[in-house]
Coordinates of C-alpha atoms in Angstrom, one line a residue:
M196 CA -21.0 22.0 -28.0
A197 CA -18.2 23.5 -26.2
A198 CA -17.1 21.5 -22.7
Q199 CA -17.6 22.6 -19.4
K200 CA -15.2 23.9 -17.4
D201 CA -15.2 24.2 -13.7
L202 CA -12.4 25.2 -11.7
W203 CA -11.2 23.7 -9.3
D204 CA -8.1 24.2 -6.0
A205 CA -7.0 20.7 -7.0
I206 CA -7.7 17.5 -9.0
V207 CA -6.6 13.8 -8.0
I208 CA -6.8 11.2 -10.3
G209 CA -7.3 7.7 -9.0
A210 CA -9.3 7.4 -5.9
G211 CA -7.3 4.4 -4.3
I212 CA -6.2 5.2 -0.9
Q213 CA -3.4 7.3 -1.8
G214 CA -5.7 9.4 -4.0
C215 CA -8.4 9.2 -1.4
F216 CA -5.8 10.3 1.7
T217 CA -4.4 13.5 -0.9
A218 CA -8.3 14.3 -1.4
Y219 CA -9.0 14.1 2.4
H220 CA -5.9 16.5 3.7
L221 CA -7.0 18.8 0.6
A222 CA -10.8 19.1 2.0
K223 CA -9.7 19.1 5.3
H224 CA -8.0 22.6 5.0
R225 CA -11.0 23.8 3.2
K226 CA -9.8 23.3 -1.0
R227 CA -12.0 22.7 -3.3
I228 CA -11.1 19.0 -4.4
L229 CA -12.7 17.1 -7.2
L230 CA -11.4 12.9 -6.9
L231 CA -11.8 11.2 -10.4
E232 CA -11.4 7.6 -10.8
Q233 CA -11.9 6.0 -13.9
F234 CA -13.8 2.7 -12.9
F235 CA -17.1 2.8 -11.2
L236 CA -16.2 2.3 -7.5
P237 CA -16.0 -0.4 -5.6
H238 CA -13.6 -2.1 -8.3
S239 CA -10.6 -4.7 -7.8
R240 CA -8.6 -3.4 -10.4
G241 CA -5.9 -1.6 -9.0
S242 CA -4.2 -2.3 -5.7
S243 CA -6.0 -0.6 -2.8
H244 CA -9.4 -3.7 -2.7
G245 CA -9.6 -6.3 -0.5
Q246 CA -10.4 -6.5 3.1
S247 CA -7.1 -6.2 5.0
R248 CA -3.4 -5.0 4.6
I249 CA -0.9 -5.6 7.4
I250 CA 0.4 -1.9 9.7
R251 CA 3.5 -1.9 11.4
K252 CA 6.2 0.0 12.5
A253 CA 8.7 -2.4 11.7
Y254 CA 10.9 -1.1 8.5
L255 CA 14.4 -1.2 7.4
E256 CA 14.0 2.2 6.9
D257 CA 14.1 4.8 9.7
F258 CA 12.4 7.2 8.0
Y259 CA 9.3 5.1 7.0
T260 CA 9.0 4.2 10.5
R261 CA 9.1 7.8 11.5
M262 CA 6.0 8.2 9.3
M263 CA 4.0 5.1 10.6
H264 CA 4.1 7.0 14.3
E265 CA 2.1 10.1 12.4
C266 CA -0.3 7.6 10.5
Y267 CA -1.1 6.0 13.3
Q268 CA -2.7 8.7 14.6
I269 CA -4.3 9.8 11.5
W270 CA -5.6 6.1 11.1
A271 CA -7.0 6.7 14.9
Q272 CA -8.5 9.9 13.8
L273 CA -10.0 8.6 10.8
E274 CA -11.6 5.2 12.7
H275 CA -13.1 7.8 15.3
E276 CA -14.5 10.0 12.6
A277 CA -16.0 7.3 10.8
G278 CA -17.7 5.6 13.8
T279 CA -16.1 2.2 12.8
Q280 CA -13.4 -0.4 13.5
L281 CA -10.5 0.0 11.1
Y282 CA -7.2 -1.2 12.8
R283 CA -7.0 -4.5 15.2
Q284 CA -3.5 -4.7 17.0
T285 CA -2.2 -8.4 16.9
G286 CA 1.6 -7.5 17.0
L287 CA 3.4 -8.3 13.8
L288 CA 6.0 -11.2 13.8
L289 CA 9.4 -11.0 12.1
L290 CA 10.7 -14.1 11.8
G291 CA 14.4 -15.1 10.4
M292 CA 17.5 -16.5 11.4
K293 CA 19.7 -15.0 14.5
E294 CA 22.4 -13.9 11.9
N295 CA 19.8 -12.1 9.1
Q296 CA 20.9 -8.7 8.2
E297 CA 17.5 -7.4 7.9
L298 CA 16.5 -8.3 11.3
K299 CA 19.0 -6.9 13.0
T300 CA 18.6 -3.4 10.9
I301 CA 14.8 -3.7 12.0
Q302 CA 15.6 -4.5 15.4
A303 CA 18.2 -1.7 15.9
S304 CA 15.8 0.4 14.1
L305 CA 13.2 -0.2 16.2
S306 CA 15.5 0.7 19.3
R307 CA 16.7 3.8 18.2
Q308 CA 12.8 4.9 17.4
R309 CA 11.9 3.8 20.7
V310 CA 9.0 1.4 19.4
E311 CA 8.0 -1.2 22.0
H312 CA 9.2 -4.7 20.7
Q313 CA 10.1 -8.4 21.7
C314 CA 13.3 -10.3 20.7
L315 CA 12.2 -14.1 21.3
S316 CA 14.2 -17.3 20.9
S317 CA 13.8 -20.0 19.0
E318 CA 12.3 -21.7 22.1
E319 CA 10.5 -19.0 23.0
L320 CA 8.5 -19.0 19.8
K321 CA 7.7 -22.4 20.0
Q322 CA 6.2 -22.1 23.5
R323 CA 4.0 -18.7 22.4
F324 CA 3.1 -20.1 18.7
P325 CA 3.4 -23.7 18.7
N326 CA 1.4 -24.2 15.5
I327 CA 4.8 -22.4 13.6
R328 CA 7.4 -24.7 12.8
L329 CA 10.9 -23.2 12.5
P330 CA 12.9 -26.4 11.0
R331 CA 16.0 -24.2 10.8
G332 CA 15.8 -22.4 14.5
E333 CA 14.6 -19.6 13.1
V334 CA 14.1 -16.3 16.1
G335 CA 11.7 -13.6 16.1
L336 CA 11.0 -10.1 16.5
L337 CA 7.8 -8.9 17.5
D338 CA 6.4 -5.3 16.5
N339 CA 3.9 -4.8 19.1
S340 CA 2.0 -2.1 17.4
G341 CA 1.5 -4.2 14.5
G342 CA -1.9 -5.2 13.3
V343 CA -4.6 -5.5 10.8
L344 CA -6.0 -2.4 8.8
Y345 CA -9.5 -3.2 6.9
A346 CA -8.5 -2.1 3.9
Y347 CA -12.1 -1.6 2.7
K348 CA -13.9 -0.5 5.2
A349 CA -11.0 2.3 5.8
L350 CA -11.4 3.2 1.5
R351 CA -15.1 3.5 2.0
A352 CA -14.9 5.8 4.9
L353 CA -12.2 7.8 3.5
Q354 CA -14.0 8.5 0.2
D355 CA -17.2 9.5 2.4
A356 CA -15.2 11.3 4.7
V357 CA -13.9 13.4 1.3
R358 CA -17.4 13.9 0.4
Q359 CA -19.1 15.0 3.5
L360 CA -15.9 17.4 3.8
G361 CA -17.0 19.2 0.6
G362 CA -15.1 16.9 -2.2
I363 CA -16.5 15.9 -5.5
V364 CA -15.9 12.1 -6.1
R365 CA -16.9 11.4 -9.6
D366 CA -16.1 7.8 -10.9
G367 CA -16.4 6.1 -13.8
E368 CA -14.6 8.8 -15.7
K369 CA -11.5 8.2 -17.3
V370 CA -8.5 10.8 -18.0
V371 CA -7.9 11.2 -21.6
E372 CA -5.9 14.0 -22.0
I373 CA -3.8 16.6 -19.5
N374 CA -2.7 19.6 -20.6
P375 CA -0.1 21.5 -18.5
G376 CA -0.2 25.2 -17.5
L377 CA -1.0 28.3 -15.2
L378 CA -4.0 26.4 -14.6
V379 CA -4.4 22.5 -15.8
T380 CA -7.1 21.4 -18.3
V381 CA -8.3 17.9 -17.5
K382 CA -10.3 16.2 -19.9
T383 CA -12.3 13.1 -19.2
T384 CA -14.6 10.9 -21.2
S385 CA -17.3 13.0 -20.1
R386 CA -15.7 16.2 -19.7
S387 CA -13.2 18.9 -18.8
Y388 CA -11.8 20.7 -15.8
Q389 CA -9.5 23.1 -14.8
A390 CA -7.5 23.6 -11.8
K391 CA -4.6 25.3 -10.0
S392 CA -2.8 21.9 -9.0
L393 CA -2.9 18.3 -10.3
V394 CA -2.1 15.3 -8.4
I395 CA -1.7 12.4 -10.1
T396 CA -2.0 8.9 -7.9
A397 CA -3.1 6.5 -11.0
G398 CA -1.1 3.2 -9.7
P399 CA 0.0 1.0 -12.6
W400 CA -1.8 4.1 -15.1
T401 CA 0.6 6.3 -13.8
N402 CA 2.9 6.4 -17.2
Q403 CA -0.1 6.7 -19.0
L404 CA -0.8 9.6 -18.1
L405 CA 2.6 10.9 -17.7
R406 CA 4.2 10.2 -20.9
P407 CA 2.5 12.9 -23.0
L408 CA 3.6 15.2 -20.4
G409 CA 7.1 14.1 -21.2
I410 CA 8.3 11.9 -18.6
E411 CA 8.3 8.1 -18.3
L412 CA 9.0 7.0 -14.6
P413 CA 10.8 3.7 -14.1
L414 CA 7.8 2.0 -13.1
Q415 CA 6.8 -1.9 -13.3
T416 CA 3.8 -3.1 -13.0
L417 CA 3.1 -7.1 -11.0
R418 CA 0.3 -9.1 -10.7
I419 CA 0.4 -10.5 -7.2
N420 CA -1.3 -13.7 -6.3
V421 CA -3.4 -13.5 -3.1
C422 CA -3.6 -16.6 -1.5
Y423 CA -6.1 -18.1 1.2
W424 CA -5.0 -21.1 3.1
R425 CA -7.5 -23.6 4.8
E426 CA -7.6 -24.2 8.9
M427 CA -7.3 -27.9 9.4
V428 CA -9.0 -26.8 13.0
P429 CA -11.0 -24.0 12.9
G430 CA -9.6 -20.7 14.8
S431 CA -6.3 -22.1 15.2
Y432 CA -4.8 -19.3 13.4
G433 CA -7.3 -16.7 14.2
V434 CA -6.9 -13.6 16.2
S435 CA -8.8 -15.0 19.5
Q436 CA -5.4 -17.1 19.7
A437 CA -3.6 -14.3 19.8
F438 CA -2.0 -15.3 16.3
P439 CA -0.2 -12.1 14.9
C440 CA 0.5 -10.8 11.4
F441 CA 4.2 -12.2 10.0
L442 CA 6.4 -11.5 7.9
W443 CA 9.0 -14.3 7.2
L444 CA 13.0 -13.3 6.0
G445 CA 15.4 -14.7 4.0
L446 CA 13.7 -17.9 2.6
C447 CA 13.1 -16.5 -0.6
P448 CA 14.4 -13.5 -2.7
H449 CA 11.4 -12.0 -1.3
H450 CA 9.8 -11.9 1.9
I451 CA 6.6 -13.8 2.6
Y452 CA 3.9 -12.8 4.8
G453 CA 0.5 -13.7 6.7
L454 CA -2.6 -12.1 8.4
P455 CA -4.5 -14.1 11.0
T456 CA -7.8 -15.5 9.8
G457 CA -11.0 -13.2 9.7
E458 CA -11.5 -12.0 6.5
Y459 CA -13.1 -15.4 5.2
P460 CA -13.9 -18.0 7.7
G461 CA -11.4 -20.4 8.6
L462 CA -9.0 -19.1 6.0
M463 CA -5.4 -17.6 6.7
K464 CA -3.8 -15.0 4.2
V465 CA -0.5 -16.3 3.4
S466 CA 1.3 -14.6 0.3
Y467 CA 4.6 -13.9 -1.4
H468 CA 5.8 -10.3 -1.9
H469 CA 6.4 -10.4 -5.4
G470 CA 4.5 -11.3 -8.5
N471 CA 4.6 -11.4 -12.5
H472 CA 4.9 -8.5 -15.2
A473 CA 1.2 -7.6 -16.0
D474 CA -0.6 -5.0 -18.3
P475 CA -3.2 -3.0 -15.8
E476 CA -5.5 -3.0 -18.9
E477 CA -6.0 -6.9 -18.9
P478 CA -8.4 -7.7 -15.8
D479 CA -7.5 -10.5 -14.0
C480 CA -7.2 -13.9 -16.1
P481 CA -7.9 -17.3 -15.2
T482 CA -4.6 -19.1 -14.8
A483 CA -3.6 -22.7 -14.1
Y484 CA -2.3 -21.8 -10.6
T485 CA -0.5 -25.0 -10.9
D486 CA 1.8 -23.4 -13.2
I487 CA 2.7 -20.3 -11.2
G488 CA 5.8 -20.1 -9.5
D489 CA 4.9 -18.4 -6.1
V490 CA 2.0 -20.8 -5.3
Q491 CA 4.4 -23.4 -5.3
I492 CA 6.9 -21.1 -3.5
L493 CA 3.6 -20.8 -0.5
S494 CA 2.7 -24.5 -0.7
S495 CA 5.7 -25.8 0.3
F496 CA 6.1 -22.6 2.7
V497 CA 2.9 -23.7 4.4
R498 CA 3.4 -27.4 4.9
D499 CA 7.1 -27.0 6.3
H500 CA 6.2 -24.1 8.5
L501 CA 2.1 -24.0 9.2
P502 CA 1.6 -27.6 9.9
D503 CA -2.2 -26.8 10.8
L504 CA -3.2 -25.3 7.2
K505 CA -3.8 -27.5 4.3
P506 CA -1.1 -26.7 1.7
E507 CA -3.2 -26.0 -1.0
P508 CA -4.9 -22.7 -1.3
A509 CA -8.6 -22.3 -1.0
V510 CA -9.0 -19.1 -2.6
I511 CA -6.9 -17.1 -5.3
E512 CA -7.0 -13.0 -5.6
S513 CA -4.8 -10.7 -7.2
C514 CA -3.9 -7.7 -6.4
M515 CA -1.7 -5.3 -8.6
Y516 CA 2.0 -3.8 -7.0
T517 CA 3.7 -0.9 -9.0
N518 CA 7.2 -1.2 -8.0
T519 CA 9.8 1.3 -8.3
P520 CA 13.6 -0.1 -8.9
D521 CA 14.3 0.8 -4.9
E522 CA 11.1 -0.1 -3.9
Q523 CA 10.8 3.1 -2.5
F524 CA 7.7 5.7 -3.0
I525 CA 8.1 8.5 -5.5
L526 CA 6.8 12.0 -4.2
D527 CA 7.7 14.9 -6.2
R528 CA 6.4 17.4 -8.6
H529 CA 7.1 17.1 -12.4
P530 CA 10.5 18.3 -13.3
K531 CA 9.2 20.9 -15.7
Y532 CA 5.5 21.4 -14.2
D533 CA 5.3 22.5 -10.6
N534 CA 1.3 22.3 -10.0
I535 CA 1.6 19.1 -11.2
V536 CA 2.1 16.4 -8.1
I537 CA 3.2 12.7 -8.4
G538 CA 2.7 9.9 -6.1
A539 CA 3.6 6.7 -7.6
G540 CA 5.2 3.0 -7.1
F541 CA 4.2 2.2 -3.6
S542 CA 5.3 -0.8 -4.7
G543 CA 3.0 -3.3 -2.6
H544 CA 3.9 -1.5 1.2
G545 CA 1.9 2.3 0.5
F546 CA -1.6 1.2 2.3
K547 CA -0.8 1.7 5.9
L548 CA 2.0 4.8 4.9
A549 CA -1.0 6.5 2.9
P550 CA -1.9 8.9 5.7
V551 CA 1.5 10.4 5.5
V552 CA 1.8 10.3 2.0
G553 CA -1.7 12.1 1.4
K554 CA -0.5 14.5 3.8
I555 CA 2.8 15.2 1.3
L556 CA 1.2 15.1 -1.6
Y557 CA -1.1 18.0 -0.2
E558 CA 1.6 19.6 1.0
L559 CA 3.4 19.4 -2.5
S560 CA -0.2 20.8 -4.4
M561 CA -0.7 23.7 -2.4
K562 CA 3.2 24.6 -2.5
L563 CA 4.0 24.3 1.4
T564 CA 7.1 23.0 3.3
P565 CA 6.5 19.5 3.3
S566 CA 6.8 17.7 6.6
Y567 CA 9.1 15.0 6.4
D568 CA 12.5 15.0 4.0
L569 CA 11.5 13.9 0.8
A570 CA 15.1 13.0 -0.5
P571 CA 14.3 8.9 -0.6
F572 CA 11.3 9.8 -2.8
R573 CA 12.6 12.1 -5.3
I574 CA 12.3 11.5 -9.3
S575 CA 16.0 12.6 -9.3
R576 CA 17.3 9.7 -7.6
F577 CA 16.7 7.5 -11.0
P578 CA 19.7 9.2 -12.7
S579 CA 18.5 7.2 -16.1
L580 CA 15.7 10.1 -16.1
G581 CA 17.6 13.0 -17.9
K582 CA 16.9 16.2 -20.1
A583 CA 15.7 13.7 -23.0
H584 CA 12.5 12.5 -21.5
L585 CA 11.4 16.3 -20.7

């Protein structure tokens, strides 16, 4: 029997947060859109699951802070459309030594872009947050706009919005072949489809789809341990106590971050922004957690800096990061096929930025002028990707 083919304005591969926001923008502009997902929804195999993510305007790079202004507006719009709370403002507290260069750069960026923030001395921190210990006399920078995104609720609201706008979401359909051309043909485990443009937002599976198209991106897949720690006194690190999200800079090669209690009663999420090399095809494997270096780093950190938490993790979950060498995103067209668009390498900080990432990928797929300067996100910034790959 001949494969049945449908013609779409755009097909998006990957129904994580980036793919969903891309489909959302396409559907908003009345495009005939198909969103394909290899796993049955919801699932925990990629980078968009779990209950919460940090949202912030505090960034080293001005271009992300500029993008975040619009992200907040689109998150609020989605929240209004969904009729459910997707964001809670808690503030984001950056902690580090006074001479820490990252802290200085972020503070300068917030000032330049007129983002409301406060600089807090070690003494002020002790008064406002007595259950944070500052053994090295750290200072703080509070980004007032920071807070918690309810990730699972946001993803579900977005998938519902795509459907309500006329988009089609098909899960449990793994893409097995892409044939480029004036119309792109996408073959899945179930059937074949044709589209005027294709957007690939496949996270750790991106290179599997791109290799047959003559390109391999410098992506590194990591499995991150997402750790939760029990409060000794329930609520002491809770939103009700005005406890903020935090990023601790300069203690380790990668920063440590935390969110106030909420996902699990009496448990606070504190994790290390790095992990171990992982194969996305291998589901989460049970591991002897005492052997994992990042959990040992976190146990020491909790013991030394958050004295009202028990210094052994109560729950450990996992999440995948797909990192680029410079930890900036890839938002670009395929070098050879200009109707194939790639969104990849979100490096563990893409969730909050997905509203604008999705808008950019929509613009690229429709050959519109992008709303932002895409120089930081181009494939060509990696000199090793020469003509030999095409």
